[in-house]
C-alpha positions as MATLAB code, in Angstrom:
seq = 'MIQITLPDGSVKAFDAGVTPMDVANSISEGLARQVISAKFNGTTIEVATPLTTDGSLVLYTWRDDEGKKAFWHSSAHVLAQAIEELYPGSQLTIGPPIENGFYYDVDFGEHTISEKDFKTIEDKMLEIARGKYDFNMRSISKAEALAVYKDNPYKTELIENLEDGSITFCDHATFTDLCRGGHIPNTGIIKAVKILSVAGAYWRGDENKPQLTRVYGISFPKQKDLKEYLELLEEAKKRDHRKLGKELELFTFSQKVGQGLPLWLPKGAALRERLENFLKAAQKKAGYEMVVTPHIGQKELYVTSGHYAKYGADSFQPIKTPREDEEFLLKPMNCPHHCEIYKSAQWSYKDLPKRYAEFGTVYRYEQSGELHGLTRVRGFTQDDAHLFCTPDQLDAEFKNVIDLVLYVFGSLGFENFSTQVSVRDPEHPEKYIGNVENWEKAEQAIINAAKDKGLDFVIEEGEAAFYGPKLDFMVKDALGRQWQLGTIQVDYNLPERFELTYKGSDNELHRPIMIHRAPFGSMERFVALLLEHTGGNFPIWLMPVQAIILSISEKYEKYSEKVLNLLENNEIRALVDHRSETIGKKIRESEMQKHPYMIIIGEQEEAEGKITVRKHGGEDLGMITVDAFADIIKEDISKTLKSF';
ca = [
     135.687 -167.362  101.450;
     132.226 -166.886  102.984;
     130.221 -169.209  105.102;
     126.610 -170.006  103.822;
     124.297 -171.723  106.425;
     121.463 -173.731  104.848;
     117.979 -174.449  106.317;
     119.104 -177.959  107.583;
     121.785 -176.231  109.521;
     124.720 -177.352  107.495;
     127.303 -174.780  106.624;
     129.193 -174.565  103.333;
     132.066 -172.330  102.308;
     132.038 -170.510   99.076;
     133.931 -167.801   97.115;
     132.633 -164.300   97.768;
     130.251 -163.347   94.827;
     128.624 -166.813   94.694;
     124.925 -166.577   93.849;
     121.995 -168.540   95.255;
     121.762 -170.341   91.966;
     125.465 -171.495   92.253;
     124.651 -172.805   95.793;
     121.682 -174.734   94.385;
     123.922 -176.159   91.682;
     126.492 -177.172   94.284;
     123.640 -179.178   95.994;
     122.253 -180.808   92.851;
     121.426 -180.017   89.374;
     117.768 -181.019   89.933;
     117.345 -178.449   92.671;
     118.968 -175.900   90.544;
     116.466 -176.448   87.911;
     113.608 -175.973   90.409;
     114.913 -172.980   92.293;
     113.152 -169.621   91.489;
     113.572 -167.420   94.354;
     115.755 -166.932   97.694;
     116.164 -165.247  101.001;
     119.440 -164.290  102.473;
     119.579 -163.313  106.093;
     115.646 -162.839  106.019;
     115.713 -160.492  102.904;
     114.162 -161.671   99.679;
     116.833 -161.501   96.830;
     117.172 -162.726   93.189;
     118.753 -166.001   92.481;
     121.524 -164.133   90.544;
     122.371 -161.818   93.411;
     126.045 -162.148   94.433;
     126.558 -163.010   98.085;
     129.570 -161.329   99.694;
     129.159 -161.844  103.502;
     128.466 -164.906  105.769;
     124.736 -165.683  106.260;
     121.782 -167.908  106.133;
     120.302 -168.895  102.772;
     116.912 -170.333  101.959;
     116.102 -171.471   98.441;
     112.494 -171.455   97.205;
     110.757 -173.549   94.372;
     107.310 -173.220   92.972;
     106.104 -175.689   95.796;
     106.858 -172.977   98.333;
     104.647 -169.943   99.164;
     107.663 -167.680   98.778;
     108.364 -169.291   95.438;
     104.930 -168.554   94.210;
     105.128 -165.008   95.468;
     108.202 -164.374   93.371;
     106.704 -166.116   90.453;
     103.467 -163.995   90.550;
     105.386 -160.800   91.318;
     107.298 -161.401   88.171;
     104.183 -162.200   86.209;
     102.707 -158.759   87.308;
     105.759 -157.275   85.574;
     105.089 -159.129   82.472;
     101.285 -158.045   82.679;
     102.449 -154.376   83.024;
     104.649 -154.792   79.894;
     101.685 -156.197   77.847;
      99.441 -153.369   78.939;
     102.080 -150.759   78.073;
     102.447 -152.196   74.610;
      98.886 -152.957   73.970;
      97.426 -149.691   75.365;
      99.769 -146.778   74.748;
      99.499 -143.885   77.027;
      98.284 -146.012   80.056;
      99.885 -145.230   83.321;
     101.151 -147.954   85.507;
     100.888 -147.785   89.372;
     101.486 -150.838   91.496;
     101.280 -154.568   90.901;
     101.818 -156.932   93.778;
     101.405 -160.647   94.134;
      98.326 -161.804   96.209;
      97.369 -165.089   97.725;
      96.477 -166.510   94.357;
      97.993 -164.650   91.446;
      98.704 -160.968   91.063;
      97.166 -157.775   89.962;
      98.168 -154.413   88.516;
      96.425 -151.162   88.983;
      96.286 -149.023   85.831;
      95.083 -145.695   84.725;
      94.011 -146.679   81.300;
      93.228 -143.022   80.347;
      91.078 -143.180   77.101;
      91.184 -146.862   76.901;
      88.758 -149.239   78.348;
      89.111 -152.979   78.860;
      86.619 -155.732   79.455;
      86.444 -159.565   79.350;
      86.641 -159.589   75.582;
      90.134 -158.122   75.848;
      91.499 -160.830   78.266;
      92.702 -163.189   75.487;
      94.668 -160.427   73.731;
      96.511 -159.591   76.930;
      97.108 -163.277   77.778;
      98.530 -163.861   74.264;
     100.824 -160.782   74.627;
     102.067 -161.976   78.018;
     102.898 -165.383   76.597;
     104.594 -163.811   73.725;
     106.738 -161.824   76.214;
     107.406 -164.757   78.262;
     108.713 -167.005   75.516;
     111.561 -164.444   75.051;
     113.069 -165.828   78.237;
     114.159 -162.442   79.320;
     116.260 -162.128   82.592;
     114.891 -160.050   85.465;
     117.677 -157.589   86.336;
     117.696 -155.388   89.450;
     119.540 -151.938   89.429;
     119.887 -149.089   91.873;
     118.909 -145.666   90.701;
     119.088 -142.147   92.144;
     115.891 -140.438   93.287;
     116.561 -137.645   90.746;
     116.862 -140.189   87.891;
     113.813 -142.099   88.999;
     111.692 -138.969   89.113;
     112.947 -138.084   85.534;
     111.990 -141.478   84.215;
     108.348 -141.075   85.661;
     108.058 -137.389   85.184;
     104.680 -138.008   83.322;
     103.368 -140.544   85.676;
     101.918 -138.887   88.783;
     101.419 -142.295   90.624;
     104.899 -143.477   90.320;
     106.147 -139.912   91.109;
     104.207 -139.989   94.361;
     105.638 -143.405   95.247;
     109.239 -142.232   94.500;
     108.860 -139.016   96.456;
     108.164 -141.155   99.592;
     111.330 -143.125   99.181;
     114.741 -142.287  100.553;
     117.534 -141.641   97.968;
     119.930 -144.456   97.831;
     117.167 -147.127   98.495;
     115.417 -146.835   95.062;
     115.627 -149.769   92.692;
     114.307 -150.503   89.185;
     113.722 -153.957   87.607;
     114.457 -154.502   83.904;
     113.433 -157.228   81.614;
     113.280 -157.018   77.835;
     112.587 -153.408   76.811;
     110.509 -152.839   80.004;
     111.468 -151.229   83.336;
     109.608 -150.864   86.497;
     109.940 -149.273   89.907;
     110.476 -152.332   92.065;
     111.980 -153.678   95.440;
     112.940 -156.962   94.004;
     111.916 -160.737   94.494;
     111.795 -162.199   90.925;
     112.135 -165.393   89.203;
     115.295 -165.852   87.040;
     113.580 -165.153   83.717;
     110.321 -164.815   81.911;
     110.514 -168.173   80.320;
     109.538 -170.079   83.371;
     106.041 -168.610   82.964;
     104.256 -171.050   80.818;
     100.500 -170.450   81.399;
      98.557 -167.201   82.172;
      94.949 -166.202   82.633;
      93.521 -162.800   83.108;
      90.713 -163.475   85.721;
      88.763 -160.199   86.112;
      88.919 -156.345   86.089;
      87.541 -154.190   89.017;
      87.649 -150.589   90.123;
      90.250 -149.578   92.715;
      90.974 -146.280   94.206;
      94.611 -145.130   94.146;
      96.243 -146.228   97.495;
      92.851 -147.386   98.649;
      91.633 -143.634   99.262;
      88.229 -143.006   97.789;
      89.118 -139.322   97.417;
      91.771 -140.208   95.002;
      91.500 -141.313   91.283;
      89.873 -144.610   90.409;
      91.928 -147.042   88.570;
      91.301 -150.345   86.769;
      92.719 -153.325   88.654;
      93.498 -156.205   86.257;
      93.651 -159.514   88.113;
      95.596 -162.392   86.787;
      97.312 -165.774   87.643;
     100.144 -167.660   86.053;
     101.818 -171.188   86.302;
     104.960 -172.840   85.284;
     102.752 -175.642   83.498;
      99.686 -175.476   81.492;
      98.086 -178.471   83.571;
      98.522 -176.379   86.850;
      96.429 -173.745   85.255;
      93.807 -176.155   84.014;
      93.524 -177.551   87.615;
      93.239 -174.129   88.931;
      90.346 -173.121   86.579;
      88.536 -176.440   87.441;
      88.876 -175.421   91.092;
      87.447 -171.930   90.357;
      84.448 -173.482   88.665;
      83.809 -175.645   91.815;
      84.289 -172.489   93.895;
      81.555 -170.764   91.795;
      79.180 -173.555   92.576;
      80.017 -173.311   96.423;
      80.025 -169.538   96.452;
      78.211 -168.714   99.802;
      76.416 -165.767   98.175;
      74.792 -168.191   95.736;
      74.140 -171.017   98.234;
      72.874 -168.464  100.777;
      70.298 -167.350   98.261;
      69.112 -170.911   97.222;
      68.954 -172.099  100.746;
      67.095 -168.910  101.918;
      69.576 -168.116  104.536;
      70.355 -164.352  104.240;
      69.839 -161.422  102.032;
      71.045 -157.790  101.621;
      69.074 -154.615  100.949;
      70.386 -151.410   99.428;
      67.848 -149.472  101.628;
      69.167 -151.033  104.789;
      72.719 -150.515  103.685;
      75.736 -152.191  102.092;
      77.441 -154.693  104.154;
      74.658 -155.104  106.642;
      73.226 -158.643  106.092;
      69.609 -159.512  106.782;
      69.152 -163.026  108.287;
      66.065 -164.877  106.896;
      64.114 -167.372  109.122;
      66.252 -170.444  108.064;
      69.422 -168.495  108.361;
      68.457 -167.195  111.690;
      67.652 -170.651  112.776;
      71.085 -171.737  111.611;
      72.758 -169.001  113.650;
      70.694 -169.991  116.721;
      71.914 -173.578  116.499;
      75.444 -172.424  116.188;
      75.044 -170.221  119.237;
      73.435 -172.853  121.236;
      76.065 -175.333  120.278;
      78.805 -173.033  121.561;
      76.777 -171.839  124.590;
      76.475 -175.428  125.809;
      80.065 -175.897  125.631;
      80.899 -172.635  127.231;
      78.410 -173.382  130.109;
      80.396 -176.642  130.862;
      83.602 -174.752  130.727;
      82.435 -172.098  133.413;
      81.628 -169.233  131.158;
      78.881 -166.595  132.127;
      76.805 -164.840  129.466;
      76.758 -161.145  129.435;
      74.998 -158.490  127.081;
      76.398 -155.116  126.207;
      75.014 -152.200  124.126;
      75.681 -151.575  120.431;
      77.157 -148.170  121.169;
      79.571 -146.832  123.692;
      80.933 -143.294  124.612;
      83.810 -142.345  122.609;
      85.983 -142.072  125.839;
      85.509 -145.844  126.308;
      87.474 -146.683  123.165;
      89.989 -143.721  123.764;
      90.775 -145.559  127.026;
      90.999 -148.895  125.369;
      93.192 -147.634  122.515;
      90.851 -148.729  119.815;
      90.034 -145.175  118.799;
      93.650 -144.238  118.248;
      94.322 -147.354  116.335;
      91.007 -148.004  114.490;
      89.252 -144.674  114.656;
      89.805 -143.994  110.982;
      88.104 -147.347  110.093;
      85.157 -146.961  112.453;
      81.849 -145.159  111.818;
      81.999 -141.502  112.817;
      80.955 -140.501  116.309;
      77.270 -139.978  116.984;
      76.709 -136.723  118.804;
      73.679 -136.249  121.095;
      71.355 -133.176  120.110;
      71.369 -131.691  123.612;
      74.250 -132.913  125.620;
      78.037 -132.688  125.062;
      78.451 -136.449  124.370;
      79.908 -138.592  121.643;
      79.089 -142.200  121.077;
      80.495 -144.612  118.623;
      78.909 -147.776  117.170;
      80.689 -150.633  118.982;
      83.806 -151.742  117.127;
      85.039 -154.270  119.748;
      83.234 -155.894  122.788;
      86.301 -156.029  125.048;
      86.258 -152.570  126.459;
      82.494 -153.318  127.539;
      83.670 -156.527  129.267;
      86.423 -154.682  131.085;
      83.782 -152.385  132.574;
      81.572 -155.276  133.547;
      84.583 -156.852  135.408;
      85.308 -153.449  136.966;
      81.806 -153.235  138.282;
      82.685 -155.285  141.419;
      85.862 -156.019  143.528;
      87.151 -159.484  142.986;
      89.341 -161.676  145.115;
      91.855 -164.094  143.780;
      89.437 -166.732  145.063;
      86.857 -165.482  142.519;
      89.031 -165.785  139.523;
      88.957 -166.645  136.715;
      85.935 -164.655  135.499;
      84.859 -165.765  132.083;
      82.424 -163.442  130.353;
      80.974 -164.485  126.918;
      78.774 -162.672  124.504;
      77.489 -162.895  120.925;
      78.038 -159.220  120.477;
      77.482 -157.356  117.312;
      80.117 -154.825  116.223;
      80.433 -152.290  113.612;
      83.373 -151.382  111.323;
      83.326 -149.116  108.300;
      84.647 -151.120  105.276;
      84.932 -149.356  101.931;
      82.228 -150.298   99.702;
      84.659 -151.923   97.079;
      85.987 -154.317   99.646;
      82.584 -155.635  100.801;
      82.034 -159.190   99.765;
      78.965 -161.247  100.810;
      79.276 -162.367  104.360;
      83.058 -162.389  104.485;
      83.530 -158.718  104.516;
      80.670 -156.755  106.055;
      80.057 -153.543  108.170;
      78.078 -155.187  110.855;
      78.943 -158.653  112.294;
      78.505 -160.740  115.427;
      81.426 -162.102  117.352;
      81.330 -165.188  119.555;
      83.455 -163.167  121.961;
      84.589 -164.125  125.370;
      87.149 -162.401  127.734;
      88.745 -164.210  130.628;
      90.233 -162.375  133.573;
      92.719 -164.689  135.538;
      95.705 -164.620  137.727;
      99.293 -165.180  136.425;
      99.228 -168.776  137.858;
      95.874 -169.551  136.058;
      96.995 -168.184  132.604;
      98.491 -171.386  131.248;
      95.629 -173.668  132.202;
      92.970 -171.207  131.065;
      94.735 -170.693  127.659;
      94.948 -174.394  127.088;
      91.397 -174.819  127.900;
      90.352 -172.374  125.309;
      92.514 -174.258  122.750;
      90.581 -177.361  123.657;
      87.266 -175.505  123.070;
      88.392 -174.295  119.550;
      89.468 -177.839  118.553;
      86.171 -179.164  119.758;
      84.365 -176.533  117.571;
      86.447 -177.380  114.477;
      86.029 -181.034  115.077;
      82.174 -180.793  115.225;
      81.927 -178.826  112.211;
      84.222 -180.858  109.958;
      87.385 -178.561  109.764;
      90.135 -180.993  110.076;
      92.771 -179.457  107.886;
      94.092 -176.471  109.804;
      97.380 -174.933  111.082;
      98.266 -172.412  113.746;
     100.346 -169.365  114.000;
     101.538 -167.422  116.846;
     101.244 -163.810  115.869;
     103.744 -161.523  117.636;
     104.956 -158.013  117.553;
     106.707 -156.396  114.580;
     110.058 -155.448  116.317;
     110.714 -152.813  113.628;
     107.503 -150.840  114.399;
     106.949 -150.707  118.254;
     104.730 -147.566  117.740;
     102.002 -150.019  116.467;
     101.482 -151.500  119.985;
     100.586 -150.429  123.377;
     102.081 -151.544  126.814;
     105.630 -152.222  127.809;
     108.144 -154.699  126.320;
     108.248 -156.922  129.513;
     104.486 -157.624  129.385;
     104.625 -158.280  125.794;
     107.478 -160.832  126.161;
     105.633 -162.578  128.947;
     102.441 -162.748  126.855;
     104.253 -164.062  123.753;
     106.055 -166.794  125.727;
     102.889 -167.890  127.453;
     101.236 -168.617  123.995;
     104.261 -170.391  122.623;
     104.503 -172.510  125.783;
     100.860 -173.548  125.694;
     100.987 -174.312  121.851;
     104.023 -176.407  122.522;
     102.353 -178.330  125.472;
      99.136 -178.934  123.334;
     101.364 -180.442  120.429;
     100.219 -177.796  117.939;
     102.390 -177.548  114.835;
     102.737 -173.712  114.722;
     104.766 -171.026  113.030;
     105.595 -167.614  114.488;
     104.490 -164.596  112.378;
     105.945 -161.259  113.097;
     103.745 -158.181  112.828;
     100.490 -160.094  113.050;
      99.670 -159.339  116.727;
      96.740 -157.201  117.798;
      97.833 -153.767  119.051;
      97.339 -154.811  122.640;
      98.746 -158.340  122.741;
      99.986 -161.375  120.720;
      97.675 -164.124  119.782;
      97.286 -167.743  118.571;
      95.425 -167.847  115.253;
      93.901 -170.941  113.761;
      94.205 -171.070  110.026;
      91.687 -173.431  108.358;
      91.897 -174.792  104.858;
      88.572 -175.320  103.224;
      87.452 -177.969  100.749;
      88.915 -175.943   97.886;
      92.376 -175.605   99.748;
      91.955 -171.962  100.418;
      93.247 -170.733  103.860;
      91.044 -168.654  106.396;
      91.888 -167.257  109.756;
      88.948 -168.305  111.992;
      89.547 -169.072  115.708;
      91.831 -166.619  117.734;
      93.090 -166.561  121.242;
      94.890 -163.507  122.546;
      96.838 -162.725  125.794;
      96.425 -159.261  126.944;
      98.391 -157.493  129.831;
      97.596 -154.003  128.483;
      93.754 -153.530  128.654;
      93.712 -154.337  132.409;
      96.179 -151.703  133.031;
      94.400 -149.069  130.918;
      91.073 -149.867  132.578;
      92.819 -150.128  135.999;
      91.327 -153.594  136.693;
      92.294 -155.252  140.030;
      91.790 -158.260  142.204;
      92.727 -158.834  145.790;
      95.537 -161.339  146.168;
      96.268 -163.925  148.924;
      98.650 -161.274  150.303;
      95.721 -158.795  150.711;
      97.267 -156.608  147.998;
      95.656 -155.464  144.850;
      96.946 -156.934  141.706;
      96.257 -156.738  137.960;
      94.506 -159.636  136.218;
      95.642 -161.048  132.920;
      92.937 -160.858  130.126;
      92.358 -163.562  127.412;
      90.451 -162.621  124.374;
      88.833 -165.575  122.602;
      86.472 -166.123  119.548;
      86.386 -169.814  118.205;
      84.101 -168.790  115.264;
      85.520 -165.293  115.059;
      82.816 -163.512  113.023;
      79.496 -165.564  112.846;
      78.899 -164.106  109.408;
      82.315 -164.962  107.994;
      82.057 -168.424  109.698;
      78.678 -169.226  108.107;
      80.206 -168.132  104.782;
      83.206 -170.460  105.127;
      81.063 -173.226  106.506;
      78.736 -172.904  103.307;
      81.632 -172.947  100.921;
      83.483 -175.714  102.756;
      80.399 -177.960  102.965;
      78.698 -176.958   99.666;
      75.708 -176.365  101.848;
      75.675 -179.960  103.171;
      76.023 -178.973  106.805;
      76.601 -181.546  109.382;
      73.233 -183.310  110.140;
      73.012 -181.680  113.627;
      73.198 -178.273  112.204;
      70.808 -178.603  109.143;
      67.714 -176.429  109.285;
      65.598 -179.324  107.980;
      66.979 -182.838  108.638;
      64.273 -184.675  106.845;
      61.474 -183.643  104.384;
      58.309 -185.731  103.930;
      57.089 -186.060  100.512;
      53.717 -187.547   99.905;
      52.824 -189.173   96.538;
      49.342 -187.653   96.523;
      46.997 -185.751   98.959;
      45.477 -189.095  100.005;
      48.463 -189.561  102.251;
      48.697 -186.293  103.883;
      47.231 -187.558  107.098;
      49.744 -190.212  107.525;
      52.389 -187.688  106.490;
      51.398 -185.545  109.402;
      51.476 -188.500  111.701;
      55.085 -189.366  110.607;
      55.868 -185.680  111.180;
      54.614 -185.809  114.784;
      56.591 -189.026  115.399;
      59.816 -187.399  114.190;
      59.342 -184.340  116.118;
      58.863 -186.447  119.199;
      62.309 -187.799  118.510;
      63.552 -184.168  118.264;
      64.224 -184.484  114.463;
      63.568 -181.341  112.529;
      61.218 -182.220  109.713;
      58.525 -180.717  107.473;
      55.974 -181.861  105.100;
      55.921 -180.792  101.402;
      52.164 -180.332  100.850;
      52.363 -179.003   97.431;
      50.379 -180.734   94.656;
      53.586 -181.282   92.499;
      54.800 -184.606   91.082;
      56.934 -186.683   93.322;
      59.800 -186.387   90.837;
      59.775 -182.490   91.052;
      59.591 -182.597   94.902;
      62.720 -184.822   94.974;
      64.712 -182.657   92.594;
      63.809 -179.603   94.505;
      64.736 -181.257   97.900;
      68.079 -182.210   96.366;
      68.678 -178.414   95.565;
      67.586 -177.548   99.202;
      70.307 -180.056  100.426;
      67.795 -181.876  102.803;
      69.812 -184.772  104.108;
      66.876 -187.199  104.051;
      63.678 -187.510  101.965;
      60.812 -189.566  103.265;
      58.462 -190.813  100.545;
      54.894 -191.653  101.668;
      52.465 -193.591   99.491;
      49.995 -196.361   99.673;
      52.383 -199.213  100.832;
      54.077 -197.012  103.400;
      50.697 -196.147  105.020;
      49.468 -199.796  104.824;
      52.584 -201.067  106.553;
      53.024 -198.018  109.025;
      56.534 -197.520  107.731;
      58.416 -194.794  105.492;
      60.631 -195.207  102.447;
      63.805 -193.077  103.061;
      66.081 -191.608  100.284;
      69.309 -189.926  101.214;
      70.696 -186.631   99.699;
      72.718 -187.696   96.704;
      70.472 -190.480   95.636;
      71.089 -193.448   98.027;
      68.004 -195.443   98.719;
      67.663 -196.735  102.267;
      64.514 -198.672  101.587;
      61.295 -199.090  103.713;
      61.937 -198.841  107.399;
      60.125 -197.885  110.645;
      60.134 -194.351  111.881;
      62.100 -195.493  114.889;
      64.610 -197.071  112.845;
      64.977 -193.845  110.943;
      65.338 -191.888  114.167;
      68.186 -194.034  115.181;
      69.961 -193.459  111.761;
      69.817 -189.690  112.341;
      70.978 -189.926  115.991;
      73.961 -192.153  114.858;
      74.740 -189.452  112.225;
      74.781 -186.797  114.771;
      76.940 -188.689  117.225;
      79.599 -189.148  114.565;
      80.337 -185.373  114.513;
      78.750 -183.835  117.472;
      80.835 -185.058  120.504;
      80.464 -184.031  124.018;
      82.714 -181.287  125.239;
];
């Protein structure tokens, strides 16, 4: 008999050889019908895998992220089989699950595929799925595996990097693929599929290697799930920040300036400025000091910090001076510069904490195929800050930063978020700098602070920065997509590498602890997410134009200007549409520009010294005084923009 521990802590005894599906059946037939994947002692296995030792078992259904991962992993196998049958001679490479769906990278050889082929591939996948073929794992020797793929250089390369005895294949129907496992019981569970797009992708992400065709797809256990997802995609297209950014005249890109380098237009620059001023005001109350650092730094600066060793390959190449033996890098991070600012003076424990904040622009080389609007760029601005404190101050400082992040989210309408404590990968210590003792102290400090603040967090191994663990805020937008925005990190290592000190009460020199912090993260990415989350309908306090004045004819322009002055005196951002267009066209275009309020000016309004107000979306507020309208806007602002 073996002892199986379930997630609720209960322990059940079974005969050796029992499968996860057998365990599910022992709990309930209903659960067994839903189970599609499992983990045993932390390792993903098939639901038909025999269990021969004591251990902990987790069962997953479609509702679980791990269940979806297995479902989409299995669907990628079905896609690969469909491609192999439809396009003979194509060479398969890899096909993993992703956040929403899956893809397969394929060398199609003489074949080309486009959107017109999607339906054919979908039909073939569903034909295969209806066969209800079991997914079966089997071990194979390295020599046998190489023989199977002797004509496929991509699979051969993968196999050559694997150890003999660790290689497995997955079979279903007449198809087999190199695979580590993690599948649903059979193809019949796949009821709906959609090929979403095709794109170019370099083999193993290396632009010096062959370019493949990446086929993206998604699948579901019910047709209605696919229908709902496609409706969500349509809504996402309407909210695409690239589309809205163009319509609202916020930003643009230029091939001559360079890919991944956004240009902020006047309205976008004003939007950024308001976001910066919003955070600066909160930071000032919290005791931060603003600093400014250069866009470049000597290579040695980043060698000292460890960034060059860890990120050198992903950074722009060094800039060499023409007459001197110097090398500079475009700044990939702000923290080394802030360390040098701290080091420019000698501090006492009475001076700490020191809180340096900067909206610092940094540069990282992203491959052109991975650039995407504002969410993936080569130059971006971080709302960065670095706090230098004593061990006794660490807990309070970390919690204060949590409060600041929550204030930012609340003021911008991000109410659906979760948190994760990102710690080291214990299997790969070479990825990190510093000693184990400091890492353990830093990780525990974050966990304690998160618990004390009542955050519902999960611990994610392997997600830490190379210099320290962090608390990441994962935000779900209006479309249900998850983004990592705010982050707070505890760092014992950079103070050591930069030899930072303060004089303690014992008159001895000590190392400060460093907290890295960015509530927005990247300003570019944050604006993109905010655009898509709100559909361009920003909180009223952030809108570039809070009210637009639309006069029915030129006769009322003088009164329109008077209303504009009154609004500006009330610190309301407004403008007058002077164009000689019909009032109907002005209203339609104002709706497209997402102006929160439209003020209609005509004969009656001028005669009574009032304004007619129409809200974005069509609600008519009637004729009111300018003062009454100012009060409406101030009340709207107070609903979201609280004091910090």
